[in-house]
Amino acid sequence: MKQKILRLNQDEAGDWVAELSCGHARHVRHRPPWQNYRWISNAEGRASMIGGKLKCGLCSQGMDKPVKSKDRT
Ligand SMILES: [Zn+2]
């Protein structure tokens, strides 16, 4: 599930944390070949990704908020 990136913050360890529109926060690390986020390592790349989409692992695991159901009676 892809979510919009609202902000990018750096934690105490210097790792980047993306604040997503779903309310989750996830680390963005460039660890090829598993995690390919080369854009995180430079300011231009980060700026270009604000407002872009990032896959949210927590949402994929079903840890998102309840989905509004559209039940018709
Ligand atoms: Zn999420």
PDB file of N, CA, C and O and ligand atoms in Angstrom:
ATOM      1  N   MET A   1       0.843  -1.192   0.000  1.00  0.00           N
ATOM      2  CA  MET A   1       0.000   0.000   0.000  1.00  0.00           C
ATOM      3  C   MET A   1       0.884   1.249   0.000  1.00  0.00           C
ATOM      4  O   MET A   1       1.757   1.387   0.845  1.00  0.00           O
ATOM      5  N   LYS A   2       0.639   2.131  -0.941  1.00  0.00           N
ATOM      6  CA  LYS A   2       1.488   3.313  -1.039  1.00  0.00           C
ATOM      7  C   LYS A   2       0.829   4.519  -0.400  1.00  0.00           C
ATOM      8  O   LYS A   2      -0.370   4.738  -0.547  1.00  0.00           O
ATOM      9  N   GLN A   3       1.635   5.251   0.330  1.00  0.00           N
ATOM     10  CA  GLN A   3       1.147   6.428   1.031  1.00  0.00           C
ATOM     11  C   GLN A   3       1.976   7.643   0.660  1.00  0.00           C
ATOM     12  O   GLN A   3       3.132   7.525   0.277  1.00  0.00           O
ATOM     13  N   LYS A   4       1.387   8.788   0.821  1.00  0.00           N
ATOM     14  CA  LYS A   4       2.060  10.027   0.488  1.00  0.00           C
ATOM     15  C   LYS A   4       3.050  10.406   1.590  1.00  0.00           C
ATOM     16  O   LYS A   4       2.758  10.247   2.770  1.00  0.00           O
ATOM     17  N   ILE A   5       4.194  10.912   1.197  1.00  0.00           N
ATOM     18  CA  ILE A   5       5.192  11.371   2.163  1.00  0.00           C
ATOM     19  C   ILE A   5       4.900  12.823   2.531  1.00  0.00           C
ATOM     20  O   ILE A   5       4.893  13.695   1.675  1.00  0.00           O
ATOM     21  N   LEU A   6       4.637  13.024   3.811  1.00  0.00           N
ATOM     22  CA  LEU A   6       4.341  14.376   4.278  1.00  0.00           C
ATOM     23  C   LEU A   6       5.607  15.112   4.677  1.00  0.00           C
ATOM     24  O   LEU A   6       5.767  16.294   4.407  1.00  0.00           O
ATOM     25  N   ARG A   7       6.493  14.412   5.345  1.00  0.00           N
ATOM     26  CA  ARG A   7       7.711  15.009   5.879  1.00  0.00           C
ATOM     27  C   ARG A   7       8.796  13.967   5.980  1.00  0.00           C
ATOM     28  O   ARG A   7       8.517  12.778   6.072  1.00  0.00           O
ATOM     29  N   LEU A   8      10.026  14.425   6.003  1.00  0.00           N
ATOM     30  CA  LEU A   8      11.152  13.533   6.267  1.00  0.00           C
ATOM     31  C   LEU A   8      11.921  14.085   7.455  1.00  0.00           C
ATOM     32  O   LEU A   8      12.357  15.235   7.445  1.00  0.00           O
ATOM     33  N   ASN A   9      12.049  13.277   8.488  1.00  0.00           N
ATOM     34  CA  ASN A   9      12.773  13.695   9.685  1.00  0.00           C
ATOM     35  C   ASN A   9      13.958  12.774   9.905  1.00  0.00           C
ATOM     36  O   ASN A   9      13.937  11.618   9.493  1.00  0.00           O
ATOM     37  N   GLN A  10      14.975  13.293  10.601  1.00  0.00           N
ATOM     38  CA  GLN A  10      16.131  12.471  10.921  1.00  0.00           C
ATOM     39  C   GLN A  10      16.089  12.090  12.395  1.00  0.00           C
ATOM     40  O   GLN A  10      15.819  12.939  13.250  1.00  0.00           O
ATOM     41  N   ASP A  11      16.333  10.813  12.685  1.00  0.00           N
ATOM     42  CA  ASP A  11      16.337  10.394  14.087  1.00  0.00           C
ATOM     43  C   ASP A  11      17.728  10.588  14.693  1.00  0.00           C
ATOM     44  O   ASP A  11      18.636  11.079  14.026  1.00  0.00           O
ATOM     45  N   GLU A  12      17.869  10.193  15.966  1.00  0.00           N
ATOM     46  CA  GLU A  12      19.121  10.417  16.687  1.00  0.00           C
ATOM     47  C   GLU A  12      20.304   9.726  16.013  1.00  0.00           C
ATOM     48  O   GLU A  12      21.438  10.169  16.116  1.00  0.00           O
ATOM     49  N   ALA A  13      20.018   8.617  15.348  1.00  0.00           N
ATOM     50  CA  ALA A  13      21.081   7.845  14.704  1.00  0.00           C
ATOM     51  C   ALA A  13      21.441   8.399  13.330  1.00  0.00           C
ATOM     52  O   ALA A  13      22.355   7.931  12.685  1.00  0.00           O
ATOM     53  N   GLY A  14      20.692   9.423  12.893  1.00  0.00           N
ATOM     54  CA  GLY A  14      20.963   9.998  11.589  1.00  0.00           C
ATOM     55  C   GLY A  14      20.213   9.315  10.463  1.00  0.00           C
ATOM     56  O   GLY A  14      20.419   9.634   9.296  1.00  0.00           O
ATOM     57  N   ASP A  15      19.348   8.376  10.828  1.00  0.00           N
ATOM     58  CA  ASP A  15      18.535   7.700   9.821  1.00  0.00           C
ATOM     59  C   ASP A  15      17.317   8.551   9.497  1.00  0.00           C
ATOM     60  O   ASP A  15      16.790   9.250  10.358  1.00  0.00           O
ATOM     61  N   TRP A  16      16.869   8.448   8.268  1.00  0.00           N
ATOM     62  CA  TRP A  16      15.713   9.229   7.845  1.00  0.00           C
ATOM     63  C   TRP A  16      14.414   8.487   8.120  1.00  0.00           C
ATOM     64  O   TRP A  16      14.322   7.284   7.912  1.00  0.00           O
ATOM     65  N   VAL A  17      13.455   9.239   8.604  1.00  0.00           N
ATOM     66  CA  VAL A  17      12.143   8.686   8.912  1.00  0.00           C
ATOM     67  C   VAL A  17      11.102   9.461   8.113  1.00  0.00           C
ATOM     68  O   VAL A  17      11.039  10.689   8.198  1.00  0.00           O
ATOM     69  N   ALA A  18      10.332   8.741   7.332  1.00  0.00           N
ATOM     70  CA  ALA A  18       9.294   9.386   6.530  1.00  0.00           C
ATOM     71  C   ALA A  18       7.983   9.392   7.296  1.00  0.00           C
ATOM     72  O   ALA A  18       7.555   8.363   7.827  1.00  0.00           O
ATOM     73  N   GLU A  19       7.379  10.557   7.342  1.00  0.00           N
ATOM     74  CA  GLU A  19       6.066  10.681   7.957  1.00  0.00           C
ATOM     75  C   GLU A  19       5.053  10.549   6.838  1.00  0.00           C
ATOM     76  O   GLU A  19       5.048  11.338   5.899  1.00  0.00           O
ATOM     77  N   LEU A  20       4.182   9.531   6.961  1.00  0.00           N
ATOM     78  CA  LEU A  20       3.276   9.228   5.855  1.00  0.00           C
ATOM     79  C   LEU A  20       1.856   9.708   6.115  1.00  0.00           C
ATOM     80  O   LEU A  20       1.451   9.912   7.262  1.00  0.00           O
ATOM     81  N   SER A  21       1.121   9.865   5.030  1.00  0.00           N
ATOM     82  CA  SER A  21      -0.239  10.392   5.127  1.00  0.00           C
ATOM     83  C   SER A  21      -1.177   9.465   5.887  1.00  0.00           C
ATOM     84  O   SER A  21      -2.213   9.887   6.379  1.00  0.00           O
ATOM     85  N   CYS A  22      -0.796   8.190   6.023  1.00  0.00           N
ATOM     86  CA  CYS A  22      -1.639   7.239   6.753  1.00  0.00           C
ATOM     87  C   CYS A  22      -1.459   7.377   8.256  1.00  0.00           C
ATOM     88  O   CYS A  22      -2.176   6.753   9.034  1.00  0.00           O
ATOM     89  N   GLY A  23      -0.454   8.183   8.678  1.00  0.00           N
ATOM     90  CA  GLY A  23      -0.225   8.351  10.097  1.00  0.00           C
ATOM     91  C   GLY A  23       0.934   7.520  10.611  1.00  0.00           C
ATOM     92  O   GLY A  23       1.372   7.681  11.738  1.00  0.00           O
ATOM     93  N   HIS A  24       1.425   6.618   9.783  1.00  0.00           N
ATOM     94  CA  HIS A  24       2.581   5.820  10.158  1.00  0.00           C
ATOM     95  C   HIS A  24       3.870   6.580   9.858  1.00  0.00           C
ATOM     96  O   HIS A  24       3.884   7.492   9.060  1.00  0.00           O
ATOM     97  N   ALA A  25       4.932   6.157  10.531  1.00  0.00           N
ATOM     98  CA  ALA A  25       6.256   6.692  10.233  1.00  0.00           C
ATOM     99  C   ALA A  25       7.150   5.503   9.932  1.00  0.00           C
ATOM    100  O   ALA A  25       7.098   4.499  10.625  1.00  0.00           O
ATOM    101  N   ARG A  26       7.934   5.609   8.894  1.00  0.00           N
ATOM    102  CA  ARG A  26       8.813   4.476   8.592  1.00  0.00           C
ATOM    103  C   ARG A  26      10.209   4.950   8.201  1.00  0.00           C
ATOM    104  O   ARG A  26      10.397   6.002   7.603  1.00  0.00           O
ATOM    105  N   HIS A  27      11.189   4.156   8.594  1.00  0.00           N
ATOM    106  CA  HIS A  27      12.569   4.462   8.261  1.00  0.00           C
ATOM    107  C   HIS A  27      12.805   4.278   6.771  1.00  0.00           C
ATOM    108  O   HIS A  27      12.274   3.363   6.156  1.00  0.00           O
ATOM    109  N   VAL A  28      13.588   5.165   6.231  1.00  0.00           N
ATOM    110  CA  VAL A  28      13.980   5.040   4.836  1.00  0.00           C
ATOM    111  C   VAL A  28      15.498   4.933   4.803  1.00  0.00           C
ATOM    112  O   VAL A  28      16.207   5.877   5.124  1.00  0.00           O
ATOM    113  N   ARG A  29      15.966   3.743   4.496  1.00  0.00           N
ATOM    114  CA  ARG A  29      17.405   3.508   4.460  1.00  0.00           C
ATOM    115  C   ARG A  29      17.790   2.960   3.095  1.00  0.00           C
ATOM    116  O   ARG A  29      17.080   2.149   2.527  1.00  0.00           O
ATOM    117  N   HIS A  30      18.930   3.416   2.623  1.00  0.00           N
ATOM    118  CA  HIS A  30      19.421   2.902   1.348  1.00  0.00           C
ATOM    119  C   HIS A  30      20.315   1.701   1.620  1.00  0.00           C
ATOM    120  O   HIS A  30      21.457   1.843   2.031  1.00  0.00           O
ATOM    121  N   ARG A  31      19.734   0.501   1.460  1.00  0.00           N
ATOM    122  CA  ARG A  31      20.455  -0.741   1.717  1.00  0.00           C
ATOM    123  C   ARG A  31      20.255  -1.697   0.550  1.00  0.00           C
ATOM    124  O   ARG A  31      19.504  -2.668   0.662  1.00  0.00           O
ATOM    125  N   PRO A  32      20.904  -1.394  -0.572  1.00  0.00           N
ATOM    126  CA  PRO A  32      20.722  -2.286  -1.717  1.00  0.00           C
ATOM    127  C   PRO A  32      21.277  -3.670  -1.430  1.00  0.00           C
ATOM    128  O   PRO A  32      22.242  -3.780  -0.668  1.00  0.00           O
ATOM    129  N   PRO A  33      20.744  -4.731  -2.008  1.00  0.00           N
ATOM    130  CA  PRO A  33      19.637  -4.673  -2.984  1.00  0.00           C
ATOM    131  C   PRO A  33      18.257  -4.770  -2.348  1.00  0.00           C
ATOM    132  O   PRO A  33      17.269  -4.728  -3.061  1.00  0.00           O
ATOM    133  N   TRP A  34      18.184  -4.864  -1.040  1.00  0.00           N
ATOM    134  CA  TRP A  34      16.885  -5.048  -0.391  1.00  0.00           C
ATOM    135  C   TRP A  34      16.063  -3.768  -0.383  1.00  0.00           C
ATOM    136  O   TRP A  34      14.863  -3.788  -0.620  1.00  0.00           O
ATOM    137  N   GLN A  35      16.719  -2.713  -0.003  1.00  0.00           N
ATOM    138  CA  GLN A  35      16.021  -1.435   0.044  1.00  0.00           C
ATOM    139  C   GLN A  35      16.770  -0.453  -0.834  1.00  0.00           C
ATOM    140  O   GLN A  35      17.916  -0.113  -0.565  1.00  0.00           O
ATOM    141  N   ASN A  36      16.116  -0.046  -1.885  1.00  0.00           N
ATOM    142  CA  ASN A  36      16.758   0.849  -2.824  1.00  0.00           C
ATOM    143  C   ASN A  36      16.170   2.251  -2.737  1.00  0.00           C
ATOM    144  O   ASN A  36      15.216   2.579  -3.410  1.00  0.00           O
ATOM    145  N   TYR A  37      16.732   3.027  -1.873  1.00  0.00           N
ATOM    146  CA  TYR A  37      16.252   4.403  -1.707  1.00  0.00           C
ATOM    147  C   TYR A  37      17.423   5.362  -1.852  1.00  0.00           C
ATOM    148  O   TYR A  37      17.800   6.041  -0.913  1.00  0.00           O
ATOM    149  N   ARG A  38      17.989   5.373  -3.043  1.00  0.00           N
ATOM    150  CA  ARG A  38      19.160   6.205  -3.247  1.00  0.00           C
ATOM    151  C   ARG A  38      18.852   7.683  -3.044  1.00  0.00           C
ATOM    152  O   ARG A  38      19.698   8.457  -2.649  1.00  0.00           O
ATOM    153  N   TRP A  39      17.583   8.057  -3.302  1.00  0.00           N
ATOM    154  CA  TRP A  39      17.211   9.469  -3.194  1.00  0.00           C
ATOM    155  C   TRP A  39      17.326  10.014  -1.779  1.00  0.00           C
ATOM    156  O   TRP A  39      17.433  11.213  -1.572  1.00  0.00           O
ATOM    157  N   ILE A  40      17.328   9.094  -0.786  1.00  0.00           N
ATOM    158  CA  ILE A  40      17.350   9.546   0.609  1.00  0.00           C
ATOM    159  C   ILE A  40      18.707  10.143   0.976  1.00  0.00           C
ATOM    160  O   ILE A  40      18.817  10.924   1.915  1.00  0.00           O
ATOM    161  N   SER A  41      19.740   9.804   0.226  1.00  0.00           N
ATOM    162  CA  SER A  41      21.090  10.219   0.605  1.00  0.00           C
ATOM    163  C   SER A  41      21.455  11.632   0.165  1.00  0.00           C
ATOM    164  O   SER A  41      22.503  12.141   0.528  1.00  0.00           O
ATOM    165  N   ASN A  42      20.603  12.266  -0.606  1.00  0.00           N
ATOM    166  CA  ASN A  42      20.921  13.655  -0.955  1.00  0.00           C
ATOM    167  C   ASN A  42      19.707  14.570  -0.827  1.00  0.00           C
ATOM    168  O   ASN A  42      18.563  14.136  -0.976  1.00  0.00           O
ATOM    169  N   ALA A  43      20.003  15.824  -0.521  1.00  0.00           N
ATOM    170  CA  ALA A  43      18.948  16.793  -0.212  1.00  0.00           C
ATOM    171  C   ALA A  43      17.976  16.969  -1.376  1.00  0.00           C
ATOM    172  O   ALA A  43      16.768  17.090  -1.170  1.00  0.00           O
ATOM    173  N   GLU A  44      18.502  16.979  -2.587  1.00  0.00           N
ATOM    174  CA  GLU A  44      17.649  17.151  -3.755  1.00  0.00           C
ATOM    175  C   GLU A  44      16.658  16.011  -3.895  1.00  0.00           C
ATOM    176  O   GLU A  44      15.478  16.212  -4.159  1.00  0.00           O
ATOM    177  N   GLY A  45      17.173  14.799  -3.707  1.00  0.00           N
ATOM    178  CA  GLY A  45      16.333  13.615  -3.800  1.00  0.00           C
ATOM    179  C   GLY A  45      15.236  13.636  -2.769  1.00  0.00           C
ATOM    180  O   GLY A  45      14.079  13.322  -3.056  1.00  0.00           O
ATOM    181  N   ARG A  46      15.602  14.019  -1.557  1.00  0.00           N
ATOM    182  CA  ARG A  46      14.602  14.066  -0.485  1.00  0.00           C
ATOM    183  C   ARG A  46      13.530  15.093  -0.790  1.00  0.00           C
ATOM    184  O   ARG A  46      12.334  14.829  -0.644  1.00  0.00           O
ATOM    185  N   ALA A  47      13.962  16.265  -1.237  1.00  0.00           N
ATOM    186  CA  ALA A  47      12.999  17.322  -1.545  1.00  0.00           C
ATOM    187  C   ALA A  47      12.036  16.869  -2.635  1.00  0.00           C
ATOM    188  O   ALA A  47      10.837  17.167  -2.580  1.00  0.00           O
ATOM    189  N   SER A  48      12.555  16.121  -3.594  1.00  0.00           N
ATOM    190  CA  SER A  48      11.718  15.691  -4.714  1.00  0.00           C
ATOM    191  C   SER A  48      10.720  14.622  -4.297  1.00  0.00           C
ATOM    192  O   SER A  48       9.717  14.408  -4.977  1.00  0.00           O
ATOM    193  N   MET A  49      10.998  13.949  -3.187  1.00  0.00           N
ATOM    194  CA  MET A  49      10.107  12.868  -2.757  1.00  0.00           C
ATOM    195  C   MET A  49       9.017  13.321  -1.789  1.00  0.00           C
ATOM    196  O   MET A  49       8.100  12.566  -1.488  1.00  0.00           O
ATOM    197  N   ILE A  50       9.133  14.541  -1.279  1.00  0.00           N
ATOM    198  CA  ILE A  50       8.061  15.062  -0.423  1.00  0.00           C
ATOM    199  C   ILE A  50       6.811  15.189  -1.288  1.00  0.00           C
ATOM    200  O   ILE A  50       6.846  15.805  -2.347  1.00  0.00           O
ATOM    201  N   GLY A  51       5.743  14.596  -0.834  1.00  0.00           N
ATOM    202  CA  GLY A  51       4.521  14.604  -1.639  1.00  0.00           C
ATOM    203  C   GLY A  51       4.450  13.408  -2.573  1.00  0.00           C
ATOM    204  O   GLY A  51       3.436  13.164  -3.200  1.00  0.00           O
ATOM    205  N   GLY A  52       5.555  12.650  -2.648  1.00  0.00           N
ATOM    206  CA  GLY A  52       5.572  11.456  -3.470  1.00  0.00           C
ATOM    207  C   GLY A  52       5.032  10.265  -2.694  1.00  0.00           C
ATOM    208  O   GLY A  52       4.612  10.398  -1.551  1.00  0.00           O
ATOM    209  N   LYS A  53       5.065   9.102  -3.318  1.00  0.00           N
ATOM    210  CA  LYS A  53       4.492   7.921  -2.681  1.00  0.00           C
ATOM    211  C   LYS A  53       5.574   6.973  -2.199  1.00  0.00           C
ATOM    212  O   LYS A  53       6.606   6.809  -2.832  1.00  0.00           O
ATOM    213  N   LEU A  54       5.286   6.371  -1.039  1.00  0.00           N
ATOM    214  CA  LEU A  54       6.188   5.383  -0.475  1.00  0.00           C
ATOM    215  C   LEU A  54       5.359   4.220   0.031  1.00  0.00           C
ATOM    216  O   LEU A  54       4.271   4.412   0.582  1.00  0.00           O
ATOM    217  N   LYS A  55       5.881   3.022  -0.155  1.00  0.00           N
ATOM    218  CA  LYS A  55       5.155   1.843   0.300  1.00  0.00           C
ATOM    219  C   LYS A  55       5.181   1.810   1.824  1.00  0.00           C
ATOM    220  O   LYS A  55       6.235   1.947   2.441  1.00  0.00           O
ATOM    221  N   CYS A  56       4.025   1.628   2.437  1.00  0.00           N
ATOM    222  CA  CYS A  56       3.957   1.555   3.892  1.00  0.00           C
ATOM    223  C   CYS A  56       3.794   0.108   4.324  1.00  0.00           C
ATOM    224  O   CYS A  56       2.755  -0.509   4.099  1.00  0.00           O
ATOM    225  N   GLY A  57       4.851  -0.429   4.950  1.00  0.00           N
ATOM    226  CA  GLY A  57       4.839  -1.813   5.408  1.00  0.00           C
ATOM    227  C   GLY A  57       3.795  -2.061   6.487  1.00  0.00           C
ATOM    228  O   GLY A  57       3.217  -3.135   6.565  1.00  0.00           O
ATOM    229  N   LEU A  58       3.587  -1.058   7.333  1.00  0.00           N
ATOM    230  CA  LEU A  58       2.619  -1.214   8.417  1.00  0.00           C
ATOM    231  C   LEU A  58       1.209  -1.333   7.867  1.00  0.00           C
ATOM    232  O   LEU A  58       0.411  -2.139   8.337  1.00  0.00           O
ATOM    233  N   CYS A  59       0.893  -0.539   6.871  1.00  0.00           N
ATOM    234  CA  CYS A  59      -0.426  -0.639   6.246  1.00  0.00           C
ATOM    235  C   CYS A  59      -0.572  -1.994   5.569  1.00  0.00           C
ATOM    236  O   CYS A  59      -1.627  -2.620   5.646  1.00  0.00           O
ATOM    237  N   SER A  60       0.501  -2.455   4.919  1.00  0.00           N
ATOM    238  CA  SER A  60       0.463  -3.742   4.233  1.00  0.00           C
ATOM    239  C   SER A  60       0.208  -4.872   5.222  1.00  0.00           C
ATOM    240  O   SER A  60      -0.386  -5.887   4.881  1.00  0.00           O
ATOM    241  N   GLN A  61       0.666  -4.684   6.455  1.00  0.00           N
ATOM    242  CA  GLN A  61       0.461  -5.704   7.477  1.00  0.00           C
ATOM    243  C   GLN A  61      -0.899  -5.569   8.145  1.00  0.00           C
ATOM    244  O   GLN A  61      -1.188  -6.221   9.144  1.00  0.00           O
ATOM    245  N   GLY A  62      -1.702  -4.658   7.640  1.00  0.00           N
ATOM    246  CA  GLY A  62      -3.040  -4.505   8.182  1.00  0.00           C
ATOM    247  C   GLY A  62      -3.080  -3.675   9.449  1.00  0.00           C
ATOM    248  O   GLY A  62      -4.014  -3.765  10.231  1.00  0.00           O
ATOM    249  N   MET A  63      -2.051  -2.862   9.636  1.00  0.00           N
ATOM    250  CA  MET A  63      -2.014  -2.054  10.841  1.00  0.00           C
ATOM    251  C   MET A  63      -2.576  -0.648  10.615  1.00  0.00           C
ATOM    252  O   MET A  63      -2.299   0.280  11.349  1.00  0.00           O
ATOM    253  N   ASP A  64      -3.352  -0.534   9.559  1.00  0.00           N
ATOM    254  CA  ASP A  64      -3.920   0.787   9.303  1.00  0.00           C
ATOM    255  C   ASP A  64      -5.221   0.959  10.053  1.00  0.00           C
ATOM    256  O   ASP A  64      -5.736   0.040  10.700  1.00  0.00           O
ATOM    257  N   LYS A  65      -5.740   2.163   9.948  1.00  0.00           N
ATOM    258  CA  LYS A  65      -6.997   2.454  10.628  1.00  0.00           C
ATOM    259  C   LYS A  65      -8.143   1.739   9.929  1.00  0.00           C
ATOM    260  O   LYS A  65      -8.037   1.393   8.762  1.00  0.00           O
ATOM    261  N   PRO A  66      -9.228   1.545  10.633  1.00  0.00           N
ATOM    262  CA  PRO A  66     -10.382   0.853  10.035  1.00  0.00           C
ATOM    263  C   PRO A  66     -10.849   1.562   8.771  1.00  0.00           C
ATOM    264  O   PRO A  66     -10.908   2.778   8.730  1.00  0.00           O
ATOM    265  N   VAL A  67     -11.146   0.770   7.779  1.00  0.00           N
ATOM    266  CA  VAL A  67     -11.612   1.331   6.513  1.00  0.00           C
ATOM    267  C   VAL A  67     -13.121   1.584   6.611  1.00  0.00           C
ATOM    268  O   VAL A  67     -13.856   0.764   7.141  1.00  0.00           O
ATOM    269  N   LYS A  68     -13.497   2.738   6.138  1.00  0.00           N
ATOM    270  CA  LYS A  68     -14.924   3.064   6.137  1.00  0.00           C
ATOM    271  C   LYS A  68     -15.663   2.111   5.190  1.00  0.00           C
ATOM    272  O   LYS A  68     -15.314   2.007   4.022  1.00  0.00           O
ATOM    273  N   SER A  69     -16.652   1.463   5.695  1.00  0.00           N
ATOM    274  CA  SER A  69     -17.391   0.554   4.827  1.00  0.00           C
ATOM    275  C   SER A  69     -18.567   1.283   4.187  1.00  0.00           C
ATOM    276  O   SER A  69     -19.133   2.210   4.757  1.00  0.00           O
ATOM    277  N   LYS A  70     -18.843   0.880   2.978  1.00  0.00           N
ATOM    278  CA  LYS A  70     -19.927   1.526   2.247  1.00  0.00           C
ATOM    279  C   LYS A  70     -21.094   0.564   2.097  1.00  0.00           C
ATOM    280  O   LYS A  70     -21.496   0.224   0.987  1.00  0.00           O
ATOM    281  N   ASP A  71     -21.565   0.108   3.205  1.00  0.00           N
ATOM    282  CA  ASP A  71     -22.671  -0.851   3.166  1.00  0.00           C
ATOM    283  C   ASP A  71     -23.971  -0.161   2.758  1.00  0.00           C
ATOM    284  O   ASP A  71     -24.310   0.889   3.270  1.00  0.00           O
ATOM    285  N   ARG A  72     -24.638  -0.790   1.834  1.00  0.00           N
ATOM    286  CA  ARG A  72     -25.927  -0.232   1.396  1.00  0.00           C
ATOM    287  C   ARG A  72     -27.038  -1.091   1.985  1.00  0.00           C
ATOM    288  O   ARG A  72     -27.026  -2.300   1.847  1.00  0.00           O
ATOM    289  N   THR A  73     -27.963  -0.453   2.638  1.00  0.00           N
ATOM    290  CA  THR A  73     -29.042  -1.214   3.269  1.00  0.00           C
ATOM    291  C   THR A  73     -30.324  -1.073   2.469  1.00  0.00           C
ATOM    292  O   THR A  73     -30.462  -0.163   1.687  1.00  0.00           O
TER     293      THR A  73
HETATM  294 ZN    ZN B   1       0.723   3.193   6.944  1.00  0.00          ZN
END
